[in-house]
mmCIF file of C-alpha atoms in Angstrom:
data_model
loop_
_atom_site.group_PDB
_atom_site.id
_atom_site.type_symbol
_atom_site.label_atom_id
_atom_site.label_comp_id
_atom_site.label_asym_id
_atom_site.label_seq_id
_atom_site.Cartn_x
_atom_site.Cartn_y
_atom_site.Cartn_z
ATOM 1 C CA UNK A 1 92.957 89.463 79.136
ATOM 2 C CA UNK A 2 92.262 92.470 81.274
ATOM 3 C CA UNK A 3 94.420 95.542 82.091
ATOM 4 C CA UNK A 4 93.582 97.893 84.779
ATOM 5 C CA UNK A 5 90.054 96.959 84.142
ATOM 6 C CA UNK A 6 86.883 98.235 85.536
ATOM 7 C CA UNK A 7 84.501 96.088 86.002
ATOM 8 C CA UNK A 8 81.029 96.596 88.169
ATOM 9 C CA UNK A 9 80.303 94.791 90.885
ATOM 10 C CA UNK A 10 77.649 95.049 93.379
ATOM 11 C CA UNK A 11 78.802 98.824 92.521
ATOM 12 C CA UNK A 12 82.380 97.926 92.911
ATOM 13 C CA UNK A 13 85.256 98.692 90.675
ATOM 14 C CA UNK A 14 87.785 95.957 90.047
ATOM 15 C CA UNK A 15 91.035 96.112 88.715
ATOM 16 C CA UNK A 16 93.453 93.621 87.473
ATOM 17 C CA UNK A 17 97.109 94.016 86.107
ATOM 18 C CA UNK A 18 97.689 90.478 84.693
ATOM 19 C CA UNK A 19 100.809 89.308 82.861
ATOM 20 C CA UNK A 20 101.237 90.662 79.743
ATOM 21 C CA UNK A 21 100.480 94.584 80.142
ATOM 22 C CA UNK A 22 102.299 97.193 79.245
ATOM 23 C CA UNK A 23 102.384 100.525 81.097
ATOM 24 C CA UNK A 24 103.642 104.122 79.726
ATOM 25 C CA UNK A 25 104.217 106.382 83.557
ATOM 26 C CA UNK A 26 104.840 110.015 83.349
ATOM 27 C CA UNK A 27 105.646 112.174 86.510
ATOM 28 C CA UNK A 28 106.476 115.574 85.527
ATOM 29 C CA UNK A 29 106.919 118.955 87.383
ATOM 30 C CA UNK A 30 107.212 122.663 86.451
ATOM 31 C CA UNK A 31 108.143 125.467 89.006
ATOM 32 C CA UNK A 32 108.707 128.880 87.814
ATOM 33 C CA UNK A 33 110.206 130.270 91.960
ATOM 34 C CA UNK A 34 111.157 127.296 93.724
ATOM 35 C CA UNK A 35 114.278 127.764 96.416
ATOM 36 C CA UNK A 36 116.694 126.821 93.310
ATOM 37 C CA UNK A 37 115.121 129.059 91.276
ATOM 38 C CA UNK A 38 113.211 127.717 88.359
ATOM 39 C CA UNK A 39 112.615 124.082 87.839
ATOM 40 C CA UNK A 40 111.753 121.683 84.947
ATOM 41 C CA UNK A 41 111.704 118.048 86.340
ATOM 42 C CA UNK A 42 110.031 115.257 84.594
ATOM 43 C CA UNK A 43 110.378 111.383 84.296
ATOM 44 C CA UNK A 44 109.288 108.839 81.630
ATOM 45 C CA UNK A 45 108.982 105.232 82.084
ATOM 46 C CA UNK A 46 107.854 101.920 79.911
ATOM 47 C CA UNK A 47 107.002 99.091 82.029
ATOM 48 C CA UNK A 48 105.933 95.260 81.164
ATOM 49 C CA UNK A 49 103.997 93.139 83.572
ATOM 50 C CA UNK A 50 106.205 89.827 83.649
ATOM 51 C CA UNK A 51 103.349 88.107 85.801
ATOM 52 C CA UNK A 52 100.279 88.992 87.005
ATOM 53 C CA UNK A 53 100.678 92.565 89.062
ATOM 54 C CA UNK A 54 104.386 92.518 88.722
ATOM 55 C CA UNK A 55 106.326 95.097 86.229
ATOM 56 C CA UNK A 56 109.525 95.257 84.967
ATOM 57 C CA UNK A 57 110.936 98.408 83.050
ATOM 58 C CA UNK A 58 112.480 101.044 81.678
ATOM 59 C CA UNK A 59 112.665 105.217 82.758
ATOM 60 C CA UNK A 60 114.218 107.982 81.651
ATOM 61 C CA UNK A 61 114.396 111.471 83.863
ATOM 62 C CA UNK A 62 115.345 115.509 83.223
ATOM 63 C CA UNK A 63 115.905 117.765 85.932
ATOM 64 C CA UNK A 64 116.750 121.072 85.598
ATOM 65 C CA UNK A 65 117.180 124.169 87.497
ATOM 66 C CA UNK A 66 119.075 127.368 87.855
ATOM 67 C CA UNK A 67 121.462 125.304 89.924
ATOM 68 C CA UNK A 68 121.817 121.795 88.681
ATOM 69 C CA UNK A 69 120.935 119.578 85.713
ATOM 70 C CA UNK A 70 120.459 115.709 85.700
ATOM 71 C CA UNK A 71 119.704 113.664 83.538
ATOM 72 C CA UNK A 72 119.346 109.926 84.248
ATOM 73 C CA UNK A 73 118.627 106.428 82.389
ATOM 74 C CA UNK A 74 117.697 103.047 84.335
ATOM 75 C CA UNK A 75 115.554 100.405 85.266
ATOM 76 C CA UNK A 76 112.556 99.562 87.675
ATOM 77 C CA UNK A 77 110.194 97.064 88.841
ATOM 78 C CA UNK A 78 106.722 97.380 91.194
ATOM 79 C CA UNK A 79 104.776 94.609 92.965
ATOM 80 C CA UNK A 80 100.881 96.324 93.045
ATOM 81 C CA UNK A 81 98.503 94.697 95.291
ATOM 82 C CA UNK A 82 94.940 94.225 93.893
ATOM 83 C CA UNK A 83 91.913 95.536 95.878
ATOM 84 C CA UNK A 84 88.511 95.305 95.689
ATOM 85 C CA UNK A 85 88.223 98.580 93.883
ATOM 86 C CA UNK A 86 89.797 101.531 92.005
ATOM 87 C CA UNK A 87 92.673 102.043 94.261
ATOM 88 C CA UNK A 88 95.871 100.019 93.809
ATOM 89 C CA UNK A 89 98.776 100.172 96.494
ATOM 90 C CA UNK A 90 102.151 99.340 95.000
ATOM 91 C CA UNK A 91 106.148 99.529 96.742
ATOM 92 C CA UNK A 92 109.226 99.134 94.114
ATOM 93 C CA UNK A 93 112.638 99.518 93.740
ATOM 94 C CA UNK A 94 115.087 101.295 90.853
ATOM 95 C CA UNK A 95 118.638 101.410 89.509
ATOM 96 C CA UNK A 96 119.783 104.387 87.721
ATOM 97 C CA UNK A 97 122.799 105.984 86.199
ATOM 98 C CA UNK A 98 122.610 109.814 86.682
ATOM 99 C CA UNK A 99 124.896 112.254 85.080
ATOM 100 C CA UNK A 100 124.605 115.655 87.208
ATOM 101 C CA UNK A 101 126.128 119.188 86.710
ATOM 102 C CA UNK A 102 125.917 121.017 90.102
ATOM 103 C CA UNK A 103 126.451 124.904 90.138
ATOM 104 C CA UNK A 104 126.711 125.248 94.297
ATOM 105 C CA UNK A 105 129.597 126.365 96.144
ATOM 106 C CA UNK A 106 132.507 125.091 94.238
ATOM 107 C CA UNK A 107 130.341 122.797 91.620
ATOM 108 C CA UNK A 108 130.476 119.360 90.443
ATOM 109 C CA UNK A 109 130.222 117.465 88.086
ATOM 110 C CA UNK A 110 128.956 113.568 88.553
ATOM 111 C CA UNK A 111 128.143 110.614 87.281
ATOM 112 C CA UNK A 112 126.546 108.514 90.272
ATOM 113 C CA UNK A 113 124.627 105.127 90.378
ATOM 114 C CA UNK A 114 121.360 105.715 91.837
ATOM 115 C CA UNK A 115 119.292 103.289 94.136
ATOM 116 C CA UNK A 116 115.487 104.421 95.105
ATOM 117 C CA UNK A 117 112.509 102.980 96.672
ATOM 118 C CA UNK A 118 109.147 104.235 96.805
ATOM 119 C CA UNK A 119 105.712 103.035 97.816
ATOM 120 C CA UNK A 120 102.699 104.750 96.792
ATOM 121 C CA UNK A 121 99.128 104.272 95.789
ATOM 122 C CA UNK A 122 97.313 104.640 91.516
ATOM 123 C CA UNK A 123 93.669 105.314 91.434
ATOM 124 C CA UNK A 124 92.318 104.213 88.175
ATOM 125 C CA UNK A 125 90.092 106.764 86.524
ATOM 126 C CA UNK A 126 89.478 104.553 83.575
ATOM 127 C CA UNK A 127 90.280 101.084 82.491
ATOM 128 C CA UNK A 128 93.603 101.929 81.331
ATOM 129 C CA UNK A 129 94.278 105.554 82.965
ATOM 130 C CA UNK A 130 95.516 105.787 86.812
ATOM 131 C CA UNK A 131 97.076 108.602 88.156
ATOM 132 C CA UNK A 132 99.833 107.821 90.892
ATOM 133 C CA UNK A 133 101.310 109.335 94.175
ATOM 134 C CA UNK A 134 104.441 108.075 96.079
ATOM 135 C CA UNK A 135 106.907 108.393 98.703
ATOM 136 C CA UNK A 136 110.236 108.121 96.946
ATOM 137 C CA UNK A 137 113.665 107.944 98.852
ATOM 138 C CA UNK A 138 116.684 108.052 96.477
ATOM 139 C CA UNK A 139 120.743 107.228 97.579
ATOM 140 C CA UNK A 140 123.419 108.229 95.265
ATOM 141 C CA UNK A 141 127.392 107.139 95.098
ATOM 142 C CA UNK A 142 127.778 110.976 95.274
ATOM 143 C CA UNK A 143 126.362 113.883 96.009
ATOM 144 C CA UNK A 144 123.687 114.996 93.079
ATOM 145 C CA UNK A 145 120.678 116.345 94.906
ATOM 146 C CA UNK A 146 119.923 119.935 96.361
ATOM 147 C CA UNK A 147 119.571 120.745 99.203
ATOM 148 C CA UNK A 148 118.830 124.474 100.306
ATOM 149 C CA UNK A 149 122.824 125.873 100.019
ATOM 150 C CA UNK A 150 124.388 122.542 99.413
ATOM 151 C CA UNK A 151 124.142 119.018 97.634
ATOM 152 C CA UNK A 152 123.239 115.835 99.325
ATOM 153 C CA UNK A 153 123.739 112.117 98.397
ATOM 154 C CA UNK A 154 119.935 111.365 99.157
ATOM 155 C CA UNK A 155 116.595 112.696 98.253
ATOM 156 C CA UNK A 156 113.096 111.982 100.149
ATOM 157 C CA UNK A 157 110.607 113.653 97.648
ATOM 158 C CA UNK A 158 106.661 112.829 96.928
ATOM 159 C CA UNK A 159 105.716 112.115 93.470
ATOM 160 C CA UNK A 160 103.001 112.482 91.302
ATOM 161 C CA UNK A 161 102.002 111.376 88.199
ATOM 162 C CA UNK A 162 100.194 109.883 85.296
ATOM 163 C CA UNK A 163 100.070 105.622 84.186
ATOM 164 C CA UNK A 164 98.557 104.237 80.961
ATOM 165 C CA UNK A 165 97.707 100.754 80.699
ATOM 166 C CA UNK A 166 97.603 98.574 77.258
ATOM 167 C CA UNK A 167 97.452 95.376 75.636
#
């Protein structure tokens, strides 16, 4: 079977995601003077394809700052639809538990459940190397996420990152 392969033609790239693959993401971001102060924010994520160009999986995420930390454990799943090339457009959903220590105004300390969306687009560099960028909207059960002076129950960020596909 073929994962995320390239194959030529009439100049072409092709890829296909069939059932069976396995997918390691990483989206990770490091900002020395953002408006919290320093940031260290970075996801990682194992993902199965349970038929062809549909994934199920796993992710893990740290964020940290001079105002909050979060850390946060759940589960995922993208539908990617196959083109006629290198570029693959995909939309998915995600559950997560977050635990989240907020140091603004009075503080607070959370656990929340977590639903997000995104849609975004991977470009495959090689047959089994794409990196990704997506719209992501996030809700919480309470409010984890900063905003300039205060903390919000939802986040709209973009996202970028890295996706390695195996047998």
């Amino acid at each position: 079977k073929q994962y995320g392969r390239m194959s030529s033609v009439r100049r072409r790239i092709r890829v296909t995601l069939p059932e069976g693959t396995k997918e390691i993401q990483f989206r990770g971001n490091l900002d020395l003077e953002s408006r919290v102060g320093q940031v260290i924010d970075f996801s990682l994520g194992y993902g199965v394809f349970v038929a062809d160009q549909v994934e199920v999986g796993v992710r893990g995420n740290i964020f940290d700052s001079d105002s909050a930390t979060r850390w946060g454990l759940g589960v995922f799943s993208e539908y990617n639809w196959i083109m006629e090339n290198a570029w693959v457009p995909y939309a998915g959903l995600a559950l997560d538990y977050q635990d989240s220590d907020v140091d603004v105004g009075a503080g607070t300390t959370d656990n929340a459940l977590q639903v997000g969306g995104r849609v975004g687009v991977k470009y495959f560099l090689t047959d089994g190397l794409a990196i990704d960028g997506a719209y992501v909207f996030n809700w919480a059960t309470e409010d984890i996420y900063l905003e300039d002076e205060s903390v919000s129950d939802t986040e709209s960020i973009f996202a970028f990152g890295l996706r390695y596909y195996f047998q």
